[in-house]
Amino acid sequence: YGNFIDDLRVYVRGGTGGMGYPRLGGEGGRGGDVWFVARERITLKGMKEKYPQKRFVAGTGANSSVKALKGEKGKDCEVHVPPGISLVTDDGKQIGELNAAGERFLAARGGLGGSLATNFLPCKGQKRIVHLDLKLIADVGLVGFPNAGKSSLLSKISHAKPEIANYPFTTIQPELGKIMYTDYKQISVADLPGLIEGAHANKGMGHKFLKHVERTKQLLLVVDVSGFQLSLKTQFRTAFETILLLTKELELYKEELVTKPALLAINKMDLPCAKDNLNELMSQLRNPQDFLHLLEEEMIPANTLEFREIIPVSTYTGEGIEELKACIRKSIDEEAEQENEEYRKKKLLLLQTSK
């Protein structure tokens, strides 16, 4: 995965409480807590370089004394993490997530100070191993087989500068770009490593790729109009088969992925025979059921993706790029409006029931 780190295992421990004062019944201060706080411009790679030990321990509570019968609380430890983090224990249980800058999560609580209840002896703080699991957050995720032209498309529609070459797997780590509109609206787009058949079973970059798809609001499938063949040893797939295979991979990993709003960009329209291939693909997409008998049964997804828009593009000539940007904007705006409508309905329902 190159220099990109999307999982960091850290040790956190709350501070030990302070000693009590038996003679005067004094209470020791409570140990400090360890907090994870989401901050912009933080990366897991940067965290690893800054804290090579990956240990975060909060301060010890002050002992009770004649001058201060109730000891001071220990110093809290704040760990800055990137937004879009899932917090997972060693046994795979998710204990929380931080999605936006400023959100906080209590990772390890400090121990109680010594008091009458504890025979004036302090308690140790909570300790645990936590995986900081990064799932990119973007408005749109580019999904496609290797060499479909996702990186070229990202460079055309946004200000990102991903590596582009005419061989598969140029993208080995997620690339983020932003589409800038004339009214200053920005939409973030993630170019994710190319899927291959069997990704749901963790082949290739399998799960590393698919977990990032979970955190995008919408999908933009990018398909080569002339079809796809990974290598001479693998089978050639037409554009229609490619769409079904991509859907199948998403579905086998997590069924909810197929319910996300999706757009389809049919790339490489500058190639000879592209128009004929496009006409054939459009007729197949209009009536997919009529063509499923041509495929092996294991390739057919249970649910086909419903595309809001199908846009033929060429990253080489620039054909369809502006239309695609407009379609992405329209789809994102419609989704936001729908969410607002649902939110308003919920609020109205709550008001009516409270009355």
PDB file of C-alpha atoms in Angstrom, residues 148-262:
ATOM      1  CA  ALA A 148     -10.399   1.798 -16.688  1.00  0.00           C
ATOM      2  CA  GLY A 149      -9.074   5.376 -16.584  1.00  0.00           C
ATOM      3  CA  LYS A 150     -10.111   6.373 -13.034  1.00  0.00           C
ATOM      4  CA  SER A 151      -6.904   8.303 -12.318  1.00  0.00           C
ATOM      5  CA  SER A 152      -7.140  10.161 -15.640  1.00  0.00           C
ATOM      6  CA  LEU A 153     -10.761  11.009 -14.888  1.00  0.00           C
ATOM      7  CA  LEU A 154      -9.902  12.300 -11.398  1.00  0.00           C
ATOM      8  CA  SER A 155      -7.175  14.542 -12.840  1.00  0.00           C
ATOM      9  CA  LYS A 156      -9.663  15.925 -15.418  1.00  0.00           C
ATOM     10  CA  ILE A 157     -12.538  16.707 -13.047  1.00  0.00           C
ATOM     11  CA  SER A 158     -10.514  17.848 -10.013  1.00  0.00           C
ATOM     12  CA  HIS A 159      -7.241  19.450  -8.960  1.00  0.00           C
ATOM     13  CA  ALA A 160      -5.685  16.131  -7.923  1.00  0.00           C
ATOM     14  CA  LYS A 161      -2.519  14.933  -9.654  1.00  0.00           C
ATOM     15  CA  PRO A 162      -2.584  11.115  -9.386  1.00  0.00           C
ATOM     16  CA  GLU A 163      -0.020   8.919 -11.128  1.00  0.00           C
ATOM     17  CA  ILE A 164      -1.266   7.909 -14.580  1.00  0.00           C
ATOM     18  CA  ALA A 165       0.148   5.140 -16.790  1.00  0.00           C
ATOM     19  CA  ASN A 166      -1.085   2.618 -19.356  1.00  0.00           C
ATOM     20  CA  TYR A 167      -0.690  -0.404 -17.087  1.00  0.00           C
ATOM     21  CA  PRO A 168      -3.029  -1.736 -14.379  1.00  0.00           C
ATOM     22  CA  PHE A 169      -2.636  -0.886 -10.675  1.00  0.00           C
ATOM     23  CA  THR A 170      -1.083   2.580 -11.039  1.00  0.00           C
ATOM     24  CA  THR A 171      -3.269   3.593  -8.095  1.00  0.00           C
ATOM     25  CA  ILE A 172      -1.998   1.639  -5.101  1.00  0.00           C
ATOM     26  CA  GLN A 173      -3.240   4.064  -2.506  1.00  0.00           C
ATOM     27  CA  PRO A 174      -6.430   6.130  -2.367  1.00  0.00           C
ATOM     28  CA  GLU A 175      -6.197   9.559  -4.004  1.00  0.00           C
ATOM     29  CA  LEU A 176      -8.477  12.390  -2.964  1.00  0.00           C
ATOM     30  CA  GLY A 177      -9.459  15.252  -5.267  1.00  0.00           C
ATOM     31  CA  LYS A 178     -11.975  18.075  -5.065  1.00  0.00           C
ATOM     32  CA  ILE A 179     -14.238  19.239  -7.883  1.00  0.00           C
ATOM     33  CA  MET A 180     -14.463  23.041  -7.752  1.00  0.00           C
ATOM     34  CA  TYR A 181     -17.603  24.673  -9.126  1.00  0.00           C
ATOM     35  CA  THR A 182     -18.010  28.290 -10.242  1.00  0.00           C
ATOM     36  CA  ASP A 183     -20.243  29.073  -7.223  1.00  0.00           C
ATOM     37  CA  TYR A 184     -17.433  27.811  -4.918  1.00  0.00           C
ATOM     38  CA  LYS A 185     -19.208  24.567  -4.077  1.00  0.00           C
ATOM     39  CA  GLN A 186     -16.691  21.728  -3.567  1.00  0.00           C
ATOM     40  CA  ILE A 187     -17.315  17.993  -3.936  1.00  0.00           C
ATOM     41  CA  SER A 188     -14.670  15.525  -2.798  1.00  0.00           C
ATOM     42  CA  VAL A 189     -13.886  12.519  -5.001  1.00  0.00           C
ATOM     43  CA  ALA A 190     -11.809   9.480  -3.998  1.00  0.00           C
ATOM     44  CA  ASP A 191      -9.979   7.408  -6.612  1.00  0.00           C
ATOM     45  CA  LEU A 192      -9.644   3.997  -5.024  1.00  0.00           C
ATOM     46  CA  PRO A 193      -7.252   1.163  -5.986  1.00  0.00           C
ATOM     47  CA  GLY A 194      -8.587  -0.945  -8.889  1.00  0.00           C
ATOM     48  CA  LEU A 195     -10.795  -3.862  -7.993  1.00  0.00           C
ATOM     49  CA  ILE A 196     -10.192  -7.333  -9.390  1.00  0.00           C
ATOM     50  CA  GLU A 197     -12.433 -10.386  -9.527  1.00  0.00           C
ATOM     51  CA  GLY A 198     -12.392 -12.004  -6.091  1.00  0.00           C
ATOM     52  CA  ALA A 199     -11.802  -8.727  -4.211  1.00  0.00           C
ATOM     53  CA  HIS A 200     -14.624  -9.593  -1.772  1.00  0.00           C
ATOM     54  CA  ALA A 201     -12.499 -12.611  -0.746  1.00  0.00           C
ATOM     55  CA  ASN A 202      -9.562 -10.217  -0.191  1.00  0.00           C
ATOM     56  CA  LYS A 203      -7.763 -10.991  -3.465  1.00  0.00           C
ATOM     57  CA  GLY A 204      -5.492  -8.207  -4.711  1.00  0.00           C
ATOM     58  CA  MET A 205      -6.203  -5.224  -2.505  1.00  0.00           C
ATOM     59  CA  GLY A 206      -9.662  -6.603  -1.764  1.00  0.00           C
ATOM     60  CA  HIS A 207     -10.823  -5.427   1.630  1.00  0.00           C
ATOM     61  CA  LYS A 208      -8.370  -2.507   1.778  1.00  0.00           C
ATOM     62  CA  PHE A 209     -10.163  -1.127  -1.273  1.00  0.00           C
ATOM     63  CA  LEU A 210     -13.709  -2.056  -0.337  1.00  0.00           C
ATOM     64  CA  LYS A 211     -13.678  -0.571   3.164  1.00  0.00           C
ATOM     65  CA  HIS A 212     -13.043   2.879   1.658  1.00  0.00           C
ATOM     66  CA  VAL A 213     -16.084   2.482  -0.616  1.00  0.00           C
ATOM     67  CA  GLU A 214     -18.222   2.212   2.541  1.00  0.00           C
ATOM     68  CA  ARG A 215     -17.387   5.776   3.499  1.00  0.00           C
ATOM     69  CA  THR A 216     -18.370   7.473   0.254  1.00  0.00           C
ATOM     70  CA  LYS A 217     -21.874   8.898  -0.134  1.00  0.00           C
ATOM     71  CA  GLN A 218     -22.197   7.934  -3.797  1.00  0.00           C
ATOM     72  CA  LEU A 219     -20.477   5.668  -6.301  1.00  0.00           C
ATOM     73  CA  LEU A 220     -19.181   6.587  -9.736  1.00  0.00           C
ATOM     74  CA  LEU A 221     -18.480   3.442 -11.745  1.00  0.00           C
ATOM     75  CA  VAL A 222     -15.852   3.960 -14.420  1.00  0.00           C
ATOM     76  CA  VAL A 223     -15.939   1.377 -17.215  1.00  0.00           C
ATOM     77  CA  ASP A 224     -13.809   0.980 -20.358  1.00  0.00           C
ATOM     78  CA  VAL A 225     -16.257   0.991 -23.307  1.00  0.00           C
ATOM     79  CA  SER A 226     -14.182  -1.629 -25.152  1.00  0.00           C
ATOM     80  CA  GLY A 227     -14.114  -4.076 -22.222  1.00  0.00           C
ATOM     81  CA  PHE A 228     -11.416  -5.248 -19.819  1.00  0.00           C
ATOM     82  CA  GLN A 229      -8.790  -7.978 -19.554  1.00  0.00           C
ATOM     83  CA  LEU A 230      -6.398  -7.975 -16.588  1.00  0.00           C
ATOM     84  CA  SER A 231      -3.787 -10.222 -18.217  1.00  0.00           C
ATOM     85  CA  LEU A 232      -3.412 -12.826 -20.971  1.00  0.00           C
ATOM     86  CA  LYS A 233      -4.214 -15.541 -18.428  1.00  0.00           C
ATOM     87  CA  THR A 234      -7.542 -14.010 -17.417  1.00  0.00           C
ATOM     88  CA  GLN A 235     -10.787 -13.898 -19.355  1.00  0.00           C
ATOM     89  CA  PHE A 236     -11.787 -10.870 -21.453  1.00  0.00           C
ATOM     90  CA  ARG A 237     -14.867  -9.070 -20.109  1.00  0.00           C
ATOM     91  CA  THR A 238     -17.171  -6.792 -22.091  1.00  0.00           C
ATOM     92  CA  ALA A 239     -18.273  -3.444 -20.611  1.00  0.00           C
ATOM     93  CA  PHE A 240     -21.641  -4.988 -19.608  1.00  0.00           C
ATOM     94  CA  GLU A 241     -19.927  -7.941 -17.899  1.00  0.00           C
ATOM     95  CA  THR A 242     -17.565  -5.514 -16.161  1.00  0.00           C
ATOM     96  CA  ILE A 243     -20.496  -3.584 -14.649  1.00  0.00           C
ATOM     97  CA  LEU A 244     -22.106  -6.815 -13.403  1.00  0.00           C
ATOM     98  CA  LEU A 245     -18.807  -8.075 -11.968  1.00  0.00           C
ATOM     99  CA  LEU A 246     -18.166  -4.809 -10.134  1.00  0.00           C
ATOM    100  CA  THR A 247     -21.707  -4.941  -8.725  1.00  0.00           C
ATOM    101  CA  LYS A 248     -21.169  -8.558  -7.668  1.00  0.00           C
ATOM    102  CA  GLU A 249     -17.904  -7.709  -5.860  1.00  0.00           C
ATOM    103  CA  LEU A 250     -19.542  -4.829  -3.968  1.00  0.00           C
ATOM    104  CA  GLU A 251     -22.565  -6.979  -3.105  1.00  0.00           C
ATOM    105  CA  LEU A 252     -20.509  -9.931  -1.829  1.00  0.00           C
ATOM    106  CA  TYR A 253     -18.491  -7.627   0.426  1.00  0.00           C
ATOM    107  CA  LYS A 254     -21.472  -5.709   1.854  1.00  0.00           C
ATOM    108  CA  GLU A 255     -24.971  -5.695   0.415  1.00  0.00           C
ATOM    109  CA  GLU A 256     -25.625  -2.090   1.496  1.00  0.00           C
ATOM    110  CA  LEU A 257     -22.988  -0.842  -0.962  1.00  0.00           C
ATOM    111  CA  VAL A 258     -25.278  -1.690  -3.887  1.00  0.00           C
ATOM    112  CA  THR A 259     -28.032   0.547  -2.438  1.00  0.00           C
ATOM    113  CA  LYS A 260     -25.838   3.679  -2.626  1.00  0.00           C
ATOM    114  CA  PRO A 261     -26.745   6.240  -5.318  1.00  0.00           C
ATOM    115  CA  ALA A 262     -24.604   5.466  -8.386  1.00  0.00           C
TER     116      ALA A 262
END
